[in-house]
Amino acid sequence: MTVPLTMIGRGIRLSRRNLDTLIMAIVLPVLMMALFVYVFGGAISSVQSYVDYVVPGILVLCTGYGATSTAMSVADDMKKGVVDRFRSMPIGGFTVLTGHVAASVARNALATFAVVLVALLMGFRPTASLGSWILAMGLLLLYVLALSWLAAGFGVIARTVESAGLLGFFMLFIPYLSSAFVPVATMPSWLRAVSEHQPITPVIETVRALLTDQPVGSGWLALAWSGGLLVVAFGWATWLFRRISSR
C-alpha cells in the first residue's frame, strides 16, 4: 500500500510543479464556457437556458484537457529514463501509471470546481438534489478514470512528449461531435448518427439530466460506455507498460 501512495504523491507533486499545465487545465475550460455562453449562446434558441445546457458539456471537456496532460507526463517519464530507475525496484506497471492517473483526477477535480463556481456566477441554476449531484460527480469520476488510463497508454507508446500531446488531440475534438454544445436534433442527419453513437453523448446527457432534475434516459448506457472503456484502457495501458519497460 505504501508504494502506490508514494507514486500517487509523486504524480500530484509533479502536477503542482508544472504550474502552466495546472493553470491551463483550470482556466481553459472556464474560458471555453464563457466563449460559448456569451458569444454563441445568444444565437442558440433551441434550449431555454444555454448556460444550464452547456455546463455539463464543459465538465466533460475538462477531462480531455486533463487526459492530454497525462499522456504527456507519462511520455516524459518514459523518455527521460525515470522508468528505467523504477525497473530496478519491485514496482509494477499499475503502480507507476497510477500516480499519473491520480494527478489527472486531482486536476480534473480542481477544474470541475472552478467551472461550476464560475458557471454559478454566470447564471447556472442547477435543480439537482444532493443525491443527484453525487451521482453526476460519480459518473464524471468514472469517465475521468477511463480517459486518464487511455491517455496513460498513449503516453507509453508515444515516441516524444510532443507526439503524446497530439495523440490526445482526439480527446479534445470528440466532445464537439456530441451534444455538449448544441442539441443533437439540430445536427445534419449524418453527423447526428455519429453524435448519437459515441460514448461522450450519453455521459453528457446523463450528467445534464441529473443536474437539471430531468429523467435519466441514458444513464445505463453512460455507465456501460465509461465502465467498459475503463476496463479496456486499464488493461491496455498496463500491458503496454510491462511490454515496453521489459525490453
Coordinates of N, CA and C in Angstrom, one line a residue:
M1 N 0.8 -1.2 0.0 CA 0.0 0.0 0.0 C 0.9 1.3 0.0
T2 N 2.1 1.2 0.6 CA 2.9 2.3 0.7 C 3.4 2.8 -0.7
V3 N 3.8 1.8 -1.5 CA 4.3 2.1 -2.8 C 3.3 2.9 -3.7
P4 N 2.1 2.4 -3.8 CA 1.1 3.1 -4.6 C 0.9 4.5 -4.1
L5 N 0.8 4.7 -2.8 CA 0.6 6.0 -2.2 C 1.8 6.9 -2.5
T6 N 3.0 6.4 -2.5 CA 4.2 7.1 -2.9 C 4.1 7.6 -4.3
M7 N 3.7 6.7 -5.2 CA 3.6 7.1 -6.6 C 2.5 8.1 -6.9
I8 N 1.4 8.0 -6.2 CA 0.4 8.9 -6.3 C 0.8 10.3 -5.8
G9 N 1.6 10.3 -4.6 CA 2.1 11.6 -4.1 C 3.1 12.2 -5.1
R10 N 3.9 11.3 -5.8 CA 4.8 11.9 -6.8 C 4.1 12.5 -8.0
G11 N 3.0 11.8 -8.4 CA 2.3 12.4 -9.6 C 1.6 13.7 -9.2
I12 N 1.1 13.8 -8.0 CA 0.5 15.1 -7.6 C 1.5 16.2 -7.5
R13 N 2.7 15.9 -6.9 CA 3.8 16.9 -6.8 C 4.2 17.3 -8.1
L14 N 4.4 16.4 -9.1 CA 4.8 16.8 -10.4 C 3.8 17.7 -11.1
S15 N 2.5 17.5 -10.8 CA 1.5 18.3 -11.4 C 1.5 19.7 -10.8
R16 N 1.8 19.8 -9.4 CA 1.9 21.0 -8.8 C 3.0 21.9 -9.3
R17 N 4.1 21.2 -9.6 CA 5.3 22.0 -10.0 C 5.1 22.5 -11.4
N18 N 4.4 21.8 -12.2 CA 4.1 22.2 -13.6 C 2.9 23.2 -13.6
L19 N 3.2 24.4 -13.2 CA 2.1 25.3 -12.9 C 1.4 25.7 -14.2
D20 N 2.1 25.8 -15.4 CA 1.5 26.2 -16.6 C 0.4 25.2 -17.0
T21 N 0.7 23.9 -16.9 CA -0.2 22.9 -17.2 C -1.4 22.9 -16.3
L22 N -1.1 23.1 -15.0 CA -2.2 23.1 -14.0 C -3.1 24.3 -14.2
I23 N -2.6 25.5 -14.5 CA -3.4 26.7 -14.7 C -4.2 26.5 -16.0
M24 N -3.6 26.0 -17.1 CA -4.4 25.8 -18.3 C -5.5 24.8 -18.1
A25 N -5.3 23.8 -17.3 CA -6.3 22.8 -17.1 C -7.5 23.4 -16.4
I26 N -7.3 24.4 -15.6 CA -8.4 25.1 -14.9 C -9.0 26.3 -15.7
V27 N -8.1 27.1 -16.2 CA -8.5 28.3 -16.9 C -9.1 28.1 -18.2
L28 N -8.6 27.2 -19.0 CA -9.0 27.0 -20.4 C -10.5 26.5 -20.4
P29 N -11.0 25.6 -19.6 CA -12.4 25.2 -19.6 C -13.3 26.4 -19.2
V30 N -12.8 27.2 -18.3 CA -13.6 28.4 -17.9 C -13.7 29.4 -19.1
L31 N -12.6 29.6 -19.8 CA -12.7 30.5 -20.9 C -13.5 29.9 -22.0
M32 N -13.5 28.6 -22.2 CA -14.3 28.0 -23.2 C -15.8 28.2 -22.9
M33 N -16.1 28.0 -21.6 CA -17.5 28.2 -21.2 C -18.0 29.6 -21.4
A34 N -17.1 30.6 -21.1 CA -17.5 32.0 -21.3 C -17.7 32.3 -22.8
L35 N -16.8 31.7 -23.6 CA -16.9 31.9 -25.1 C -18.3 31.4 -25.6
F36 N -18.6 30.1 -25.2 CA -19.9 29.6 -25.7 C -21.1 30.3 -25.2
V37 N -21.1 30.6 -23.9 CA -22.2 31.3 -23.3 C -22.5 32.7 -23.8
Y38 N -21.4 33.5 -23.9 CA -21.5 34.9 -24.2 C -21.4 35.2 -25.7
V39 N -20.7 34.3 -26.4 CA -20.5 34.6 -27.9 C -21.5 33.8 -28.7
F40 N -21.7 32.5 -28.4 CA -22.6 31.7 -29.2 C -24.0 31.5 -28.6
G41 N -24.0 31.6 -27.3 CA -25.3 31.3 -26.6 C -26.5 32.1 -27.1
G42 N -26.3 33.3 -27.4 CA -27.4 34.2 -27.8 C -28.0 33.7 -29.1
A43 N -27.2 33.0 -30.0 CA -27.7 32.6 -31.3 C -28.4 31.2 -31.2
I44 N -28.4 30.6 -30.1 CA -28.9 29.2 -29.9 C -30.3 29.4 -29.2
S45 N -31.3 29.1 -29.9 CA -32.7 29.3 -29.4 C -33.4 28.0 -29.1
S46 N -32.7 26.9 -29.3 CA -33.4 25.6 -29.2 C -33.4 25.1 -27.7
V47 N -32.7 25.8 -26.8 CA -32.7 25.5 -25.4 C -33.1 26.7 -24.6
Q48 N -33.8 26.5 -23.5 CA -34.3 27.6 -22.7 C -33.2 28.4 -22.0
S49 N -32.3 27.7 -21.4 CA -31.2 28.4 -20.7 C -29.9 27.8 -21.2
Y50 N -29.1 28.5 -22.0 CA -27.9 27.9 -22.6 C -26.8 27.6 -21.6
V51 N -26.7 28.4 -20.6 CA -25.6 28.2 -19.6 C -26.0 26.9 -18.9
D52 N -27.2 26.6 -18.5 CA -27.6 25.3 -17.9 C -27.3 24.2 -18.8
Y53 N -27.5 24.4 -20.1 CA -27.3 23.3 -21.1 C -25.8 23.0 -21.3
V54 N -25.0 24.1 -21.4 CA -23.6 23.9 -21.8 C -22.6 23.4 -20.6
V55 N -23.0 23.7 -19.4 CA -22.1 23.4 -18.3 C -21.7 21.9 -18.2
P56 N -22.7 21.0 -18.4 CA -22.3 19.5 -18.4 C -21.3 19.2 -19.5
G57 N -21.5 19.8 -20.6 CA -20.5 19.6 -21.7 C -19.1 20.1 -21.4
I58 N -19.1 21.2 -20.8 CA -17.8 21.8 -20.4 C -17.1 20.9 -19.4
L59 N -17.9 20.4 -18.4 CA -17.3 19.5 -17.4 C -16.7 18.2 -18.0
V60 N -17.3 17.7 -19.1 CA -16.8 16.5 -19.8 C -15.6 17.0 -20.6
L61 N -15.6 18.2 -21.2 CA -14.5 18.7 -21.9 C -13.2 18.8 -21.1
C62 N -13.4 19.1 -19.8 CA -12.3 19.3 -18.9 C -11.5 18.0 -18.9
T63 N -12.1 16.8 -18.9 CA -11.4 15.6 -18.9 C -10.5 15.4 -20.0
G64 N -10.8 16.0 -21.2 CA -10.0 15.9 -22.4 C -8.7 16.6 -22.2
Y65 N -8.8 17.9 -21.6 CA -7.6 18.6 -21.3 C -6.7 17.9 -20.3
G66 N -7.3 17.4 -19.3 CA -6.5 16.7 -18.2 C -5.9 15.4 -18.8
A67 N -6.6 14.7 -19.7 CA -6.1 13.5 -20.2 C -4.8 13.8 -21.1
T68 N -4.9 14.8 -21.9 CA -3.7 15.2 -22.7 C -2.5 15.4 -21.9
S69 N -2.7 16.1 -20.7 CA -1.5 16.3 -19.8 C -1.0 15.0 -19.3
T70 N -1.9 14.1 -19.0 CA -1.5 12.8 -18.5 C -0.6 12.0 -19.5
A71 N -1.1 12.0 -20.8 CA -0.3 11.4 -21.8 C 1.1 12.0 -21.9
M72 N 1.2 13.3 -21.8 CA 2.5 14.0 -22.0 C 3.4 13.7 -20.8
S73 N 2.8 13.6 -19.6 CA 3.7 13.3 -18.4 C 4.2 11.9 -18.4
V74 N 3.3 11.0 -18.8 CA 3.8 9.6 -18.9 C 4.9 9.5 -20.0
A75 N 4.7 10.1 -21.1 CA 5.7 10.1 -22.2 C 7.0 10.7 -21.7
D76 N 6.9 11.7 -20.8 CA 8.1 12.4 -20.3 C 8.9 11.4 -19.4
D77 N 8.2 10.7 -18.6 CA 8.8 9.7 -17.7 C 9.5 8.6 -18.6
M78 N 8.8 8.2 -19.6 CA 9.4 7.1 -20.5 C 10.6 7.5 -21.2
K79 N 10.7 8.8 -21.6 CA 11.8 9.2 -22.4 C 13.0 9.7 -21.6
K80 N 12.8 10.1 -20.4 CA 13.8 10.6 -19.5 C 14.6 9.5 -18.7
G81 N 14.1 8.3 -18.9 CA 14.8 7.2 -18.2 C 14.3 7.0 -16.7
V82 N 13.2 7.7 -16.3 CA 12.7 7.5 -15.0 C 12.2 6.1 -14.8
V83 N 11.6 5.6 -15.8 CA 11.1 4.2 -15.7 C 12.2 3.2 -15.6
D84 N 13.3 3.5 -16.2 CA 14.5 2.5 -16.0 C 14.9 2.4 -14.6
R85 N 14.8 3.5 -13.8 CA 15.1 3.5 -12.4 C 14.1 2.7 -11.6
F86 N 12.8 2.9 -12.0 CA 11.8 2.1 -11.3 C 11.9 0.7 -11.6
R87 N 12.5 0.3 -12.8 CA 12.5 -1.1 -13.1 C 13.4 -1.9 -12.2
S88 N 14.3 -1.3 -11.5 CA 15.2 -2.0 -10.6 C 14.5 -2.2 -9.2
M89 N 13.3 -1.7 -9.1 CA 12.6 -1.8 -7.8 C 11.4 -2.7 -8.0
P90 N 10.8 -3.2 -6.9 CA 9.7 -4.1 -7.0 C 8.4 -3.3 -7.2
I91 N 8.3 -2.6 -8.4 CA 7.2 -1.7 -8.7 C 6.5 -2.2 -10.0
G92 N 5.2 -2.5 -10.0 CA 4.5 -2.9 -11.2 C 4.1 -1.7 -12.1
G93 N 3.7 -2.1 -13.3 CA 3.2 -1.0 -14.2 C 2.0 -0.3 -13.7
F94 N 1.2 -1.1 -13.1 CA -0.1 -0.5 -12.5 C 0.3 0.6 -11.5
T95 N 1.3 0.4 -10.7 CA 1.7 1.4 -9.7 C 2.3 2.7 -10.3
V96 N 3.2 2.5 -11.3 CA 3.8 3.6 -11.9 C 2.8 4.5 -12.6
L97 N 1.9 3.9 -13.3 CA 0.9 4.7 -14.1 C -0.2 5.3 -13.2
T98 N -0.4 4.6 -12.0 CA -1.4 5.1 -11.1 C -1.1 6.5 -10.6
G99 N 0.1 6.8 -10.4 CA 0.5 8.2 -10.0 C 0.1 9.2 -10.9
H100 N 0.3 9.0 -12.2 CA -0.1 9.9 -13.3 C -1.7 10.0 -13.4
V101 N -2.3 8.9 -13.2 CA -3.8 8.9 -13.3 C -4.4 9.7 -12.1
A102 N -3.8 9.5 -10.9 CA -4.3 10.2 -9.7 C -4.1 11.7 -9.9
A103 N -3.0 12.1 -10.5 CA -2.7 13.5 -10.7 C -3.8 14.1 -11.7
S104 N -4.2 13.3 -12.7 CA -5.2 13.7 -13.6 C -6.5 13.9 -13.0
V105 N -6.9 13.0 -12.1 CA -8.1 13.1 -11.3 C -8.1 14.3 -10.4
A106 N -7.0 14.6 -9.8 CA -6.9 15.9 -9.0 C -7.0 17.1 -9.8
R107 N -6.4 17.2 -11.0 CA -6.5 18.3 -11.9 C -8.0 18.5 -12.3
N108 N -8.6 17.4 -12.6 CA -10.0 17.5 -13.1 C -10.9 17.9 -12.0
A109 N -10.6 17.5 -10.7 CA -11.5 17.9 -9.6 C -11.4 19.4 -9.4
L110 N -10.2 20.0 -9.5 CA -10.0 21.5 -9.4 C -10.7 22.2 -10.6
A111 N -10.5 21.6 -11.8 CA -11.2 22.2 -13.0 C -12.7 22.2 -12.9
T112 N -13.2 21.1 -12.4 CA -14.7 20.9 -12.2 C -15.2 22.0 -11.2
F113 N -14.5 22.1 -10.1 CA -14.9 23.1 -9.1 C -14.9 24.5 -9.6
A114 N -13.8 24.8 -10.4 CA -13.7 26.2 -11.0 C -14.8 26.4 -12.0
V115 N -15.1 25.4 -12.8 CA -16.2 25.6 -13.8 C -17.5 25.8 -13.2
V116 N -17.9 25.0 -12.2 CA -19.2 25.1 -11.5 C -19.3 26.4 -10.8
L117 N -18.2 26.9 -10.1 CA -18.2 28.1 -9.4 C -18.4 29.3 -10.4
V118 N -17.7 29.3 -11.5 CA -17.8 30.4 -12.4 C -19.2 30.3 -13.1
A119 N -19.7 29.1 -13.4 CA -21.0 29.0 -14.0 C -22.1 29.5 -13.2
L120 N -22.0 29.3 -11.8 CA -23.0 29.9 -10.9 C -23.0 31.4 -11.0
L121 N -21.8 32.0 -11.1 CA -21.7 33.5 -11.3 C -22.3 33.9 -12.6
M122 N -22.3 33.0 -13.6 CA -22.8 33.4 -15.0 C -24.3 33.1 -15.1
G123 N -24.9 32.5 -14.1 CA -26.3 32.3 -14.1 C -26.7 30.8 -14.2
F124 N -25.8 29.9 -14.0 CA -26.1 28.5 -13.9 C -26.9 28.2 -12.7
R125 N -28.1 27.6 -12.9 CA -29.0 27.3 -11.8 C -29.4 25.8 -11.8
P126 N -28.6 25.0 -11.3 CA -28.9 23.5 -11.2 C -30.1 23.3 -10.2
T127 N -30.9 22.3 -10.5 CA -32.0 22.0 -9.6 C -31.8 20.6 -9.0
A128 N -30.6 20.1 -9.1 CA -30.3 18.7 -8.6 C -30.4 18.6 -7.1
S129 N -30.8 17.5 -6.6 CA -30.7 17.2 -5.2 C -29.3 16.8 -4.9
L130 N -29.0 16.6 -3.6 CA -27.7 16.2 -3.2 C -27.3 14.8 -3.8
G131 N -28.3 13.9 -3.8 CA -28.1 12.6 -4.3 C -27.8 12.7 -5.8
S132 N -28.5 13.5 -6.6 CA -28.2 13.7 -8.0 C -26.8 14.3 -8.2
W133 N -26.4 15.2 -7.4 CA -25.1 15.8 -7.5 C -24.0 14.7 -7.3
I134 N -24.2 13.8 -6.3 CA -23.3 12.7 -6.0 C -23.2 11.8 -7.2
L135 N -24.4 11.4 -7.8 CA -24.4 10.5 -8.9 C -23.7 11.2 -10.1
A136 N -24.0 12.4 -10.4 CA -23.3 13.1 -11.5 C -21.8 13.2 -11.3
M137 N -21.3 13.5 -10.1 CA -19.9 13.6 -9.9 C -19.3 12.2 -10.0
G138 N -20.0 11.2 -9.5 CA -19.5 9.8 -9.6 C -19.4 9.3 -11.0
L139 N -20.3 9.7 -11.9 CA -20.2 9.3 -13.3 C -19.0 10.1 -14.0
L140 N -18.9 11.4 -13.6 CA -17.7 12.1 -14.2 C -16.4 11.5 -13.7
L141 N -16.3 11.1 -12.4 CA -15.1 10.4 -11.9 C -14.8 9.1 -12.7
L142 N -15.8 8.3 -13.0 CA -15.6 7.1 -13.7 C -15.1 7.4 -15.1
Y143 N -15.7 8.4 -15.7 CA -15.3 8.8 -17.1 C -13.8 9.4 -17.1
V144 N -13.5 10.2 -16.1 CA -12.2 10.7 -15.9 C -11.1 9.6 -15.8
L145 N -11.5 8.6 -15.0 CA -10.5 7.5 -14.8 C -10.3 6.7 -16.1
A146 N -11.4 6.5 -16.8 CA -11.3 5.8 -18.1 C -10.5 6.6 -19.1
L147 N -10.7 7.9 -19.2 CA -9.9 8.6 -20.2 C -8.5 8.8 -19.8
S148 N -8.3 8.9 -18.4 CA -6.9 9.1 -17.9 C -6.1 7.8 -18.2
W149 N -6.6 6.6 -18.0 CA -5.9 5.4 -18.3 C -5.7 5.2 -19.8
L150 N -6.6 5.7 -20.6 CA -6.4 5.6 -22.0 C -5.3 6.6 -22.4
A151 N -5.2 7.7 -21.8 CA -4.2 8.7 -22.1 C -2.8 8.1 -21.6
A152 N -2.8 7.4 -20.5 CA -1.6 6.8 -20.0 C -1.0 5.8 -21.0
G153 N -1.9 5.1 -21.6 CA -1.5 4.1 -22.7 C -0.9 4.9 -23.9
F154 N -1.5 6.0 -24.3 CA -1.0 6.8 -25.4 C 0.4 7.3 -25.0
G155 N 0.6 7.7 -23.7 CA 1.9 8.2 -23.3 C 3.0 7.2 -23.3
V156 N 2.6 5.9 -23.1 CA 3.6 4.8 -23.1 C 4.1 4.6 -24.5
I157 N 3.2 4.6 -25.5 CA 3.6 4.3 -26.9 C 4.1 5.5 -27.6
A158 N 4.0 6.7 -27.1 CA 4.4 7.9 -27.8 C 5.9 8.0 -27.9
R159 N 6.4 8.4 -29.1 CA 7.8 8.5 -29.3 C 8.4 9.7 -28.6
T160 N 7.6 10.8 -28.5 CA 8.1 12.0 -27.9 C 7.0 12.6 -27.1
V161 N 7.3 13.5 -26.2 CA 6.3 14.2 -25.4 C 5.3 15.0 -26.3
E162 N 5.9 15.6 -27.3 CA 5.0 16.4 -28.3 C 4.0 15.5 -29.0
S163 N 4.5 14.3 -29.4 CA 3.5 13.4 -30.1 C 2.5 12.9 -29.1
A164 N 2.8 12.8 -27.8 CA 1.8 12.3 -26.9 C 0.7 13.4 -26.8
G165 N 1.1 14.7 -26.9 CA 0.1 15.7 -26.9 C -0.8 15.6 -28.1
L166 N -0.2 15.3 -29.3 CA -1.0 15.1 -30.5 C -2.0 13.9 -30.4
L167 N -1.5 12.8 -29.8 CA -2.3 11.7 -29.6 C -3.6 12.0 -28.8
G168 N -3.4 12.9 -27.8 CA -4.5 13.3 -27.0 C -5.5 14.3 -27.7
F169 N -5.1 14.7 -28.9 CA -6.0 15.7 -29.6 C -7.4 15.2 -29.8
F170 N -7.5 13.9 -30.2 CA -8.9 13.4 -30.4 C -9.8 13.5 -29.2
M171 N -9.1 13.4 -28.0 CA -9.9 13.5 -26.8 C -10.6 14.9 -26.6
L172 N -9.9 15.9 -27.2 CA -10.4 17.3 -27.1 C -11.4 17.5 -28.3
F173 N -11.3 16.8 -29.3 CA -12.1 17.0 -30.5 C -13.4 16.3 -30.5
I174 N -13.5 15.1 -29.9 CA -14.7 14.3 -30.0 C -15.9 15.0 -29.3
P175 N -15.7 15.7 -28.1 CA -16.8 16.4 -27.5 C -17.5 17.4 -28.4
Y176 N -16.9 17.9 -29.4 CA -17.5 18.8 -30.3 C -18.5 18.1 -31.3
L177 N -18.3 16.8 -31.4 CA -19.2 16.0 -32.2 C -20.3 15.3 -31.4
S178 N -20.5 15.9 -30.2 CA -21.5 15.3 -29.3 C -22.6 16.3 -29.0
S179 N -23.4 16.1 -28.0 CA -24.4 17.0 -27.6 C -23.9 18.0 -26.6
A180 N -22.6 18.2 -26.5 CA -22.0 19.1 -25.5 C -22.5 20.6 -25.6
F181 N -22.5 21.0 -26.9 CA -22.8 22.5 -27.1 C -24.1 22.8 -27.8
V182 N -24.6 21.8 -28.6 CA -25.9 22.0 -29.3 C -26.7 20.7 -29.2
P183 N -28.0 20.8 -29.2 CA -28.8 19.5 -29.2 C -28.5 18.7 -30.5
V184 N -28.5 17.4 -30.3 CA -28.2 16.5 -31.4 C -29.2 16.7 -32.5
A185 N -30.5 17.0 -32.2 CA -31.5 17.2 -33.2 C -31.3 18.3 -34.2
T186 N -30.4 19.2 -33.8 CA -30.1 20.4 -34.7 C -29.0 20.0 -35.7
M187 N -28.4 18.9 -35.6 CA -27.3 18.5 -36.5 C -27.8 17.9 -37.8
P188 N -27.0 17.9 -38.9 CA -27.4 17.2 -40.1 C -27.5 15.7 -39.8
S189 N -28.2 15.0 -40.6 CA -28.6 13.6 -40.2 C -27.3 12.7 -40.1
W190 N -26.3 12.9 -41.0 CA -25.1 12.1 -41.0 C -24.3 12.4 -39.7
L191 N -24.2 13.6 -39.3 CA -23.5 14.0 -38.1 C -24.3 13.5 -36.8
R192 N -25.6 13.6 -36.9 CA -26.4 13.1 -35.8 C -26.2 11.7 -35.5
A193 N -26.0 10.9 -36.5 CA -25.7 9.4 -36.3 C -24.4 9.2 -35.6
V194 N -23.4 10.0 -35.9 CA -22.1 10.0 -35.2 C -22.3 10.4 -33.8
S195 N -23.0 11.5 -33.5 CA -23.1 12.0 -32.2 C -23.9 11.1 -31.3
E196 N -24.9 10.4 -31.8 CA -25.8 9.6 -31.0 C -25.1 8.2 -30.7
H197 N -24.1 7.9 -31.4 CA -23.5 6.5 -31.2 C -22.0 6.6 -30.8
Q198 N -21.7 7.6 -30.0 CA -20.3 7.7 -29.4 C -20.5 7.8 -27.9
P199 N -19.4 7.5 -27.1 CA -19.6 7.4 -25.7 C -19.8 8.7 -25.0
I200 N -19.4 9.8 -25.5 CA -19.5 11.1 -24.8 C -20.9 11.6 -24.7
T201 N -21.7 11.4 -25.7 CA -23.0 12.0 -25.7 C -23.9 11.4 -24.5
P202 N -23.9 10.1 -24.3 CA -24.7 9.6 -23.2 C -24.2 10.0 -21.8
V203 N -22.8 10.2 -21.7 CA -22.3 10.7 -20.5 C -22.8 12.1 -20.2
I204 N -22.7 13.0 -21.2 CA -23.1 14.4 -21.1 C -24.6 14.4 -20.8
E205 N -25.4 13.7 -21.6 CA -26.8 13.7 -21.4 C -27.2 13.3 -20.0
T206 N -26.5 12.3 -19.4 CA -26.8 11.8 -18.1 C -26.5 12.8 -17.0
V207 N -25.3 13.4 -17.2 CA -24.9 14.5 -16.2 C -25.9 15.7 -16.3
R208 N -26.2 16.0 -17.5 CA -27.2 17.2 -17.7 C -28.5 16.8 -17.1
A209 N -29.0 15.6 -17.3 CA -30.3 15.2 -16.7 C -30.3 15.2 -15.2
L210 N -29.2 14.8 -14.6 CA -29.0 14.7 -13.1 C -29.0 16.1 -12.6
L211 N -28.2 17.0 -13.2 CA -28.1 18.4 -12.7 C -29.3 19.3 -12.8
T212 N -30.1 18.9 -13.8 CA -31.3 19.7 -14.1 C -32.6 19.0 -13.7
D213 N -32.5 17.9 -12.9 CA -33.6 17.2 -12.4 C -34.6 16.7 -13.5
Q214 N -34.0 16.1 -14.5 CA -34.8 15.6 -15.6 C -34.6 14.1 -15.6
P215 N -35.5 13.4 -16.4 CA -35.4 11.9 -16.4 C -34.1 11.5 -17.0
V216 N -33.5 10.5 -16.4 CA -32.2 10.0 -16.9 C -32.4 8.8 -17.8
G217 N -32.5 9.1 -19.1 CA -32.8 8.1 -20.0 C -31.6 7.3 -20.5
S218 N -30.4 7.9 -20.4 CA -29.2 7.2 -21.0 C -28.2 6.8 -19.9
G219 N -28.7 6.8 -18.7 CA -27.8 6.5 -17.5 C -27.0 5.2 -17.6
W220 N -27.7 4.1 -17.9 CA -27.1 2.8 -18.0 C -26.1 2.7 -19.2
L221 N -26.5 3.4 -20.3 CA -25.6 3.4 -21.4 C -24.3 4.2 -21.1
A222 N -24.4 5.3 -20.4 CA -23.3 6.1 -20.0 C -22.4 5.3 -19.0
L223 N -23.0 4.5 -18.1 CA -22.2 3.7 -17.2 C -21.5 2.5 -18.0
A224 N -22.2 2.0 -19.0 CA -21.6 0.9 -19.8 C -20.4 1.4 -20.6
W225 N -20.6 2.5 -21.2 CA -19.5 3.1 -22.0 C -18.3 3.4 -21.1
S226 N -18.5 4.1 -20.0 CA -17.4 4.5 -19.2 C -16.8 3.4 -18.5
G227 N -17.6 2.4 -18.0 CA -17.0 1.3 -17.3 C -16.2 0.4 -18.3
G228 N -16.8 0.2 -19.4 CA -16.1 -0.7 -20.4 C -14.8 0.0 -20.9
L229 N -14.9 1.3 -21.1 CA -13.7 2.0 -21.6 C -12.6 1.9 -20.5
L230 N -13.0 2.0 -19.2 CA -12.0 1.9 -18.1 C -11.3 0.6 -18.1
V231 N -12.1 -0.5 -18.2 CA -11.6 -1.8 -18.1 C -10.6 -2.0 -19.3
V232 N -11.0 -1.7 -20.5 CA -10.1 -1.8 -21.7 C -8.9 -1.0 -21.6
A233 N -9.1 0.3 -21.2 CA -7.9 1.2 -21.2 C -6.9 0.8 -20.1
F234 N -7.4 0.4 -18.9 CA -6.5 0.0 -17.8 C -5.7 -1.2 -18.3
G235 N -6.4 -2.2 -18.8 CA -5.7 -3.4 -19.3 C -4.7 -3.1 -20.4
W236 N -5.1 -2.3 -21.3 CA -4.2 -1.9 -22.4 C -2.9 -1.1 -22.0
A237 N -3.2 -0.1 -21.1 CA -2.1 0.7 -20.6 C -1.1 -0.1 -19.8
T238 N -1.5 -0.9 -18.9 CA -0.6 -1.7 -18.0 C 0.1 -2.8 -18.9
W239 N -0.6 -3.4 -19.8 CA 0.1 -4.4 -20.7 C 1.2 -3.7 -21.5
L240 N 0.9 -2.5 -22.1 CA 1.9 -1.8 -22.9 C 3.1 -1.5 -22.0
F241 N 2.8 -1.0 -20.8 CA 3.9 -0.6 -19.9 C 4.8 -1.8 -19.6
R242 N 4.2 -2.9 -19.2 CA 5.0 -4.1 -18.9 C 5.8 -4.5 -20.1
R243 N 5.2 -4.5 -21.3 CA 5.9 -5.0 -22.5 C 7.0 -4.1 -22.9
I244 N 6.8 -2.7 -22.9 CA 7.9 -1.8 -23.3 C 9.0 -1.7 -22.3
S245 N 8.6 -1.6 -21.0 CA 9.6 -1.5 -19.9 C 10.5 -2.7 -19.7
S246 N 10.0 -3.9 -20.2 CA 10.8 -5.1 -20.0 C 11.8 -5.3 -21.1
R247 N 11.9 -4.4 -22.1 CA 12.8 -4.6 -23.2 C 14.2 -4.3 -22.8

